[in-house]
Structure formats: structure tokens, C-alpha cells
Amino acid sequence: MVGQDRAEAAAVVALLRHGGIEKAGRELVSATMQGQTALSVLHERLGSFDNPVADALYRARREVAGWERDGIQVLPLGDVRYPNRLLDVFDRPALLFSRGTVLADDLGAAIVGSRNAGPVGRAAAEALAVGLVERGLTVVSGLATGVDTAAHNATIRAGGRTVAFLGTGIKHFPPQNRDLCREIAERGAVFSQFWPEQHHDRTTFPQRNGTMSGYSLATVIVEATECSGTRIHARKAVEHGRPVVLMRGVVEGTDWGRETATEPDVHVASNTDEVLSVIDSFLDRSRQIQALVSAIG
């Protein structure tokens, strides 16, 4: 991280430590949309005296340096490494932590579903992951048991890139997936929007689902129950204007699935071939838009 980026990262950390990672994060996102830097916002929040700002920055710089020594990358809004697609969504986090290879222009699709998925659901996740790899896409998921684990593992076996979003700080992860987390960091990237030492609570996984949606071109929901947290991911993807594919079992087996299926750009598929056909149409749409933008430019 270059000096200017490190200073901005420290200012973001200082602001979030001062005002809370959620509340101050929302304020910071709003301020940056208006062209302000984190350092200028920090001066506004802590007053015009130098010492409070200097003290806050000193502590934050020490934290950032410590995280970087542990191999954790610190990605504030405005950093050139910050994921481009997250910049499109209104609730993007002001700060991300990561391990692995960060690609700002990463093109990926999320495969998510039940932690208690049966053999059919896990097999569908694996087949979809391989199909996405064949299309040159990154497979995005949440490192939970069930569908997530199946998607990550199948991607690695197929030689593809996979990205995991955690519902905890980056120093914590599901114990049963310790080795998988390490392998994902070697083959792709692991992200968290929470302080590295933070444990999960009732708010962290819904927030994680929203960020995972924003990062992805589209989301495929393989298998889910009525109370599954996956329904939050689906809702956030709709809010973000991201395409969603629901497997027919989700639609027929849950009230939220039936309701979500009526939303714009939500598709229902009966098997993996149908899902991949829908994904191909998304990719064609993206290429056409990109070509149009290039022609105008």
C-alpha cells in the first residue's frame, strides 16, 4: 500500500473506531460520494484541533500496520483495489479486509444456499461452480457448510478462482472450514467487512450477504428453507438490481421464494443447464452494455 493509500486507510479506520463501523461507515460512504476524503471527514468529526486528529491517526496507523504484518490487506473506499462492482451499490462497506489476490474488476457469480443442503443440492452447487469456471467467472460464496462449501471445493478442483465473504472478522472463520479458508486465500480471496477480531452476531451475516450480492454479477440460490438467511441475500440482490436465479425447489418450497420470483430480473430454473443458460444471457447483456459504453466513449 502506497503512502497516500495508507494515510486514507488510517483515516477510515480512525473514523470507524470513533463513530462505529456501521453508523460512521454509512456517513463516510455518503461523504465520499460528495467528493470528500476520509481525512477531511475526520477533521470535521474531531474538530479543528490537531491533537485529537493526530492521536486518532497514530492509533489507526498502528492498527493498519499490524494487520498488514499479519497478511491482511486493508481496503478503504477510494483504494484502487476496492472492488469495482461494490461501488455500484448504495450500502457498500466503507472498509474491507482481505487475504489473497484482490481483483478490483473481478467478474463473479454467487452460489448460495442452505447449510443443511442434501446430496442433490450439493451436487447442483458443484455442477454450477464448474459451469461458471468454464465461463471464466469467479465463484463467490460464504464459506458456510452445505451449498457454500460444495461450491468453493468444486471450483478449486476445477482450477478456477473462488472468493469467500465472511460473516465474522477475517481472523475468525468456521472451524470445520479452516483448511478450506486457507486454500481459498491461496486460489482467490477471502473478504470481511468487520474488524478482524470480531465474532459474529445476529447482524453480521445479513450484512455479509448484502456485500456478497453487491460484489457479484448475479446470484444463484440452489437450496433454502423458509427461515434461511439466503432469503436476505435474495432481497439484497433485488435491491441492488442484480439478476437472481432461484432453483425451482426454492420457489415451490418457500413463501419468500414464491414472492421473490415475481420481482424484476428474477429467474426460475429447474436444473443446472437452465441456470447456466440464464447466466449466459447475463454475460451477453453485460458484453452488449460494455460495447455500447465503449462506442459512446
Short mmCIF file of C-alpha atoms in Angstrom, two decimals:
data_model
loop_
_atom_site.label_atom_id
_atom_site.label_comp_id
_atom_site.label_asym_id
_atom_site.label_seq_id
_atom_site.Cartn_x
_atom_site.Cartn_y
_atom_site.Cartn_z
CA MET A 1 0.00 0.00 0.00
CA VAL A 2 1.47 3.39 -1.01
CA GLY A 3 1.76 6.27 1.44
CA GLN A 4 -1.35 8.15 0.30
CA ASP A 5 -3.49 5.00 0.38
CA ARG A 6 -2.14 4.08 3.82
CA ALA A 7 -2.99 7.55 5.15
CA GLU A 8 -6.53 7.32 3.79
CA ALA A 9 -6.90 3.81 5.22
CA ALA A 10 -5.79 5.08 8.62
CA ALA A 11 -8.31 7.94 8.42
CA VAL A 12 -11.12 5.48 7.60
CA VAL A 13 -10.13 3.23 10.50
CA ALA A 14 -9.97 6.22 12.86
CA LEU A 15 -13.45 7.37 11.79
CA LEU A 16 -15.00 3.94 12.17
CA ARG A 17 -13.36 3.39 15.56
CA HIS A 18 -14.66 6.79 16.66
CA GLY A 19 -18.23 6.54 15.37
CA GLY A 20 -18.92 2.82 14.96
CA ILE A 21 -18.30 0.70 11.89
CA GLU A 22 -21.98 0.76 10.81
CA LYS A 23 -23.14 4.31 11.57
CA ALA A 24 -19.86 6.04 10.75
CA GLY A 25 -19.47 3.77 7.73
CA ARG A 26 -22.77 4.97 6.27
CA GLU A 27 -21.79 8.59 6.90
CA LEU A 28 -18.41 8.06 5.29
CA VAL A 29 -19.91 6.43 2.19
CA SER A 30 -22.25 9.41 1.84
CA ALA A 31 -19.38 11.86 2.29
CA THR A 32 -17.16 10.15 -0.28
CA MET A 33 -20.00 10.22 -2.79
CA GLN A 34 -19.83 14.01 -2.43
CA GLY A 35 -16.11 14.02 -3.14
CA GLN A 36 -14.77 14.26 0.42
CA THR A 37 -11.77 12.28 1.62
CA ALA A 38 -11.80 10.30 4.84
CA LEU A 39 -9.11 12.60 6.23
CA SER A 40 -11.25 15.70 5.68
CA VAL A 41 -14.24 13.99 7.31
CA LEU A 42 -12.04 13.02 10.27
CA HIS A 43 -11.06 16.64 10.79
CA GLU A 44 -14.73 17.66 10.71
CA ARG A 45 -15.72 14.99 13.25
CA LEU A 46 -12.89 15.57 15.71
CA GLY A 47 -12.78 19.34 15.46
CA SER A 48 -10.20 21.78 14.26
CA PHE A 49 -7.57 20.96 16.87
CA ASP A 50 -4.63 18.93 15.65
CA ASN A 51 -4.04 16.69 18.67
CA PRO A 52 -7.28 14.65 18.61
CA VAL A 53 -6.86 14.01 14.89
CA ALA A 54 -3.17 13.24 15.24
CA ASP A 55 -3.81 10.85 18.14
CA ALA A 56 -6.60 9.05 16.27
CA LEU A 57 -4.46 8.72 13.15
CA TYR A 58 -1.48 7.47 15.14
CA ARG A 59 -3.54 4.68 16.71
CA ALA A 60 -5.15 3.82 13.37
CA ARG A 61 -1.80 3.70 11.55
CA ARG A 62 -0.51 1.26 14.15
CA GLU A 63 -3.59 -0.93 13.67
CA VAL A 64 -3.24 -0.90 9.88
CA ALA A 65 0.46 -1.75 10.09
CA GLY A 66 -0.29 -4.62 12.47
CA TRP A 67 -2.95 -6.07 10.19
CA GLU A 68 -0.65 -5.82 7.20
CA ARG A 69 2.10 -7.66 9.11
CA ASP A 70 -0.45 -10.44 9.64
CA GLY A 71 -1.02 -10.64 5.89
CA ILE A 72 -4.34 -8.81 5.97
CA GLN A 73 -4.99 -6.28 3.23
CA VAL A 74 -6.90 -3.14 4.27
CA LEU A 75 -9.13 -1.77 1.50
CA PRO A 76 -10.88 1.54 2.21
CA LEU A 77 -13.26 3.22 -0.20
CA GLY A 78 -11.16 5.07 -2.73
CA ASP A 79 -8.38 2.49 -2.75
CA VAL A 80 -7.62 1.34 -6.31
CA ARG A 81 -8.01 -2.26 -5.12
CA TYR A 82 -11.53 -1.76 -3.77
CA PRO A 83 -13.94 -4.00 -5.76
CA ASN A 84 -15.45 -2.01 -8.61
CA ARG A 85 -18.85 -3.69 -8.56
CA LEU A 86 -19.37 -2.81 -4.91
CA LEU A 87 -19.10 0.83 -5.92
CA ASP A 88 -22.43 0.35 -7.75
CA VAL A 89 -24.44 -0.42 -4.60
CA PHE A 90 -25.83 2.01 -2.05
CA ASP A 91 -24.83 0.01 1.04
CA ARG A 92 -21.23 -0.77 0.18
CA PRO A 93 -18.95 -1.04 3.21
CA ALA A 94 -16.53 1.80 3.86
CA LEU A 95 -13.77 -0.66 4.65
CA LEU A 96 -12.91 -4.22 3.61
CA PHE A 97 -10.30 -6.62 4.92
CA SER A 98 -8.95 -9.37 2.71
CA ARG A 99 -6.48 -12.18 2.31
CA GLY A 100 -5.40 -13.49 -1.07
CA THR A 101 -5.44 -11.94 -4.53
CA VAL A 102 -7.80 -8.98 -4.80
CA LEU A 103 -9.04 -8.12 -8.30
CA ALA A 104 -10.82 -4.79 -8.46
CA ASP A 105 -12.55 -5.78 -11.72
CA ASP A 106 -13.36 -9.34 -10.65
CA LEU A 107 -16.30 -10.86 -12.54
CA GLY A 108 -18.07 -13.41 -10.40
CA ALA A 109 -21.41 -15.00 -9.67
CA ALA A 110 -22.60 -16.06 -6.24
CA ILE A 111 -23.73 -19.60 -5.47
CA VAL A 112 -25.51 -19.72 -2.12
CA GLY A 113 -27.91 -21.91 -0.24
CA SER A 114 -28.69 -23.97 2.82
CA ARG A 115 -26.09 -25.04 5.37
CA ASN A 116 -28.03 -28.30 5.64
CA ALA A 117 -28.24 -28.98 1.92
CA GLY A 118 -28.84 -32.57 0.87
CA PRO A 119 -26.91 -34.54 -1.75
CA VAL A 120 -28.98 -33.10 -4.60
CA GLY A 121 -28.35 -29.51 -3.51
CA ARG A 122 -24.64 -30.06 -3.02
CA ALA A 123 -24.35 -31.78 -6.40
CA ALA A 124 -26.17 -28.88 -8.07
CA ALA A 125 -23.81 -26.38 -6.42
CA GLU A 126 -20.80 -28.35 -7.63
CA ALA A 127 -22.10 -28.58 -11.21
CA LEU A 128 -22.91 -24.86 -11.27
CA ALA A 129 -19.47 -23.97 -9.94
CA VAL A 130 -17.78 -25.97 -12.70
CA GLY A 131 -20.03 -24.29 -15.28
CA LEU A 132 -19.06 -20.84 -14.00
CA VAL A 133 -15.36 -21.75 -14.08
CA GLU A 134 -15.75 -22.86 -17.71
CA ARG A 135 -17.16 -19.40 -18.46
CA GLY A 136 -14.16 -17.69 -16.85
CA LEU A 137 -16.15 -16.43 -13.87
CA THR A 138 -15.15 -16.30 -10.25
CA VAL A 139 -17.35 -18.37 -7.94
CA VAL A 140 -18.48 -16.29 -4.95
CA SER A 141 -19.89 -17.83 -1.79
CA GLY A 142 -19.94 -17.55 2.00
CA LEU A 143 -17.72 -20.38 3.34
CA ALA A 144 -20.61 -21.91 5.29
CA THR A 145 -21.25 -25.64 5.34
CA GLY A 146 -23.56 -27.19 2.75
CA VAL A 147 -24.02 -25.35 -0.55
CA ASP A 148 -21.23 -22.82 0.07
CA THR A 149 -18.61 -25.45 0.85
CA ALA A 150 -19.65 -27.55 -2.15
CA ALA A 151 -19.32 -24.55 -4.48
CA HIS A 152 -15.91 -23.50 -3.14
CA ASN A 153 -14.48 -27.03 -3.25
CA ALA A 154 -15.77 -27.76 -6.76
CA THR A 155 -14.26 -24.51 -8.03
CA ILE A 156 -10.86 -25.35 -6.57
CA ARG A 157 -10.96 -28.87 -8.06
CA ALA A 158 -11.84 -27.35 -11.45
CA GLY A 159 -8.86 -24.99 -11.25
CA GLY A 160 -11.00 -21.86 -11.00
CA ARG A 161 -10.97 -18.75 -8.85
CA THR A 162 -13.24 -18.58 -5.83
CA VAL A 163 -13.96 -15.77 -3.37
CA ALA A 164 -15.44 -16.11 0.12
CA PHE A 165 -17.22 -13.46 2.19
CA LEU A 166 -17.19 -13.97 5.95
CA GLY A 167 -19.86 -13.08 8.49
CA THR A 168 -17.12 -12.55 11.09
CA GLY A 169 -13.81 -10.76 11.29
CA ILE A 170 -11.16 -12.16 8.96
CA LYS A 171 -9.28 -13.74 11.86
CA HIS A 172 -12.31 -15.96 12.54
CA PHE A 173 -13.94 -18.49 10.26
CA PRO A 174 -15.97 -21.71 10.55
CA PRO A 175 -13.64 -24.18 12.37
CA GLN A 176 -14.66 -27.01 10.07
CA ASN A 177 -13.56 -24.92 7.07
CA ARG A 178 -10.20 -23.75 8.42
CA ASP A 179 -8.22 -25.53 5.70
CA LEU A 180 -10.70 -24.51 3.00
CA CYS A 181 -10.42 -20.87 4.05
CA ARG A 182 -6.66 -21.06 3.70
CA GLU A 183 -6.94 -22.69 0.29
CA ILE A 184 -9.42 -20.07 -0.94
CA ALA A 185 -6.97 -17.34 0.06
CA GLU A 186 -4.29 -19.13 -1.99
CA ARG A 187 -6.55 -19.66 -5.04
CA GLY A 188 -8.64 -16.49 -4.82
CA ALA A 189 -9.56 -14.16 -1.96
CA VAL A 190 -11.31 -14.04 1.40
CA PHE A 191 -13.14 -10.83 2.38
CA SER A 192 -14.66 -9.43 5.54
CA GLN A 193 -16.22 -6.04 6.30
CA PHE A 194 -15.87 -6.45 10.06
CA TRP A 195 -12.99 -5.72 12.42
CA PRO A 196 -10.51 -8.61 12.09
CA GLU A 197 -11.04 -9.80 15.67
CA GLN A 198 -14.86 -9.52 15.58
CA HIS A 199 -17.06 -12.54 16.27
CA HIS A 200 -20.41 -12.99 14.57
CA ASP A 201 -23.71 -11.70 15.92
CA ARG A 202 -27.28 -11.51 14.60
CA THR A 203 -26.39 -8.57 12.32
CA THR A 204 -23.15 -9.70 10.73
CA PHE A 205 -24.41 -12.42 8.38
CA PRO A 206 -27.20 -10.28 6.86
CA GLN A 207 -24.64 -7.53 6.24
CA ARG A 208 -22.24 -10.07 4.73
CA ASN A 209 -24.99 -11.32 2.40
CA GLY A 210 -25.61 -7.80 1.13
CA THR A 211 -21.94 -7.22 0.38
CA MET A 212 -21.64 -10.60 -1.34
CA SER A 213 -24.62 -9.66 -3.53
CA GLY A 214 -23.07 -6.33 -4.45
CA TYR A 215 -19.77 -7.96 -5.39
CA SER A 216 -21.42 -10.46 -7.74
CA LEU A 217 -22.75 -10.07 -11.27
CA ALA A 218 -25.61 -12.37 -10.35
CA THR A 219 -26.74 -14.75 -7.61
CA VAL A 220 -27.89 -18.35 -7.86
CA ILE A 221 -29.83 -19.75 -4.90
CA VAL A 222 -29.58 -23.51 -5.01
CA GLU A 223 -31.47 -24.74 -1.96
CA ALA A 224 -33.00 -22.92 1.01
CA THR A 225 -35.62 -23.14 3.73
CA GLU A 226 -38.30 -20.71 4.83
CA CYS A 227 -36.07 -19.26 7.58
CA SER A 228 -32.80 -19.41 5.66
CA GLY A 229 -30.55 -16.36 5.75
CA THR A 230 -30.30 -16.85 1.99
CA ARG A 231 -33.61 -15.03 1.67
CA ILE A 232 -31.80 -11.87 2.84
CA HIS A 233 -29.21 -12.34 0.11
CA ALA A 234 -32.01 -12.65 -2.45
CA ARG A 235 -33.72 -9.49 -1.19
CA LYS A 236 -30.47 -7.53 -1.25
CA ALA A 237 -29.67 -8.70 -4.77
CA VAL A 238 -33.07 -7.46 -5.95
CA GLU A 239 -32.46 -4.12 -4.21
CA HIS A 240 -29.07 -3.90 -5.90
CA GLY A 241 -30.57 -4.57 -9.31
CA ARG A 242 -28.58 -7.78 -9.66
CA PRO A 243 -30.08 -10.74 -11.53
CA VAL A 244 -31.16 -13.66 -9.34
CA VAL A 245 -31.74 -17.28 -10.32
CA LEU A 246 -33.86 -19.40 -7.99
CA MET A 247 -33.89 -23.15 -8.31
CA ARG A 248 -37.46 -24.33 -8.64
CA GLY A 249 -37.36 -26.14 -5.31
CA VAL A 250 -36.75 -22.82 -3.54
CA VAL A 251 -39.77 -21.27 -5.23
CA GLU A 252 -42.06 -24.21 -4.59
CA GLY A 253 -40.85 -24.81 -1.04
CA THR A 254 -40.81 -21.30 0.49
CA ASP A 255 -43.14 -18.32 0.65
CA TRP A 256 -40.26 -15.88 0.22
CA GLY A 257 -39.08 -17.79 -2.84
CA ARG A 258 -42.50 -17.51 -4.49
CA GLU A 259 -42.61 -13.80 -3.67
CA THR A 260 -39.08 -13.15 -4.88
CA ALA A 261 -39.80 -14.93 -8.16
CA THR A 262 -42.23 -12.12 -9.06
CA GLU A 263 -39.53 -9.43 -8.83
CA PRO A 264 -37.82 -7.93 -11.90
CA ASP A 265 -34.83 -9.85 -13.25
CA VAL A 266 -35.50 -12.87 -11.03
CA HIS A 267 -35.49 -16.16 -12.93
CA VAL A 268 -36.60 -19.67 -12.02
CA ALA A 269 -34.63 -22.70 -13.20
CA SER A 270 -35.36 -26.40 -12.90
CA ASN A 271 -31.82 -27.72 -13.38
CA THR A 272 -28.22 -26.61 -13.73
CA ASP A 273 -28.38 -26.40 -17.53
CA GLU A 274 -31.22 -23.89 -17.27
CA VAL A 275 -29.28 -21.88 -14.68
CA LEU A 276 -26.20 -21.73 -16.90
CA SER A 277 -28.33 -20.70 -19.87
CA VAL A 278 -29.63 -17.76 -17.82
CA ILE A 279 -26.07 -16.90 -16.75
CA ASP A 280 -25.03 -16.89 -20.42
CA SER A 281 -27.78 -14.37 -21.14
CA PHE A 282 -26.48 -12.16 -18.31
CA LEU A 283 -22.99 -12.30 -19.76
CA ASP A 284 -24.26 -11.42 -23.23
CA ARG A 285 -26.16 -8.49 -21.75
CA SER A 286 -23.03 -7.27 -19.94
CA ARG A 287 -20.93 -7.54 -23.09
CA GLN A 288 -23.51 -5.59 -25.09
CA ILE A 289 -23.64 -2.82 -22.48
CA GLN A 290 -19.84 -2.70 -22.34
CA ALA A 291 -19.65 -2.46 -26.13
CA LEU A 292 -22.24 0.31 -26.14
CA VAL A 293 -20.37 2.28 -23.47
CA SER A 294 -17.10 1.86 -25.40
CA ALA A 295 -18.74 3.02 -28.61
CA ILE A 296 -20.14 6.14 -26.93
CA GLY A 297 -16.80 6.86 -25.30
#
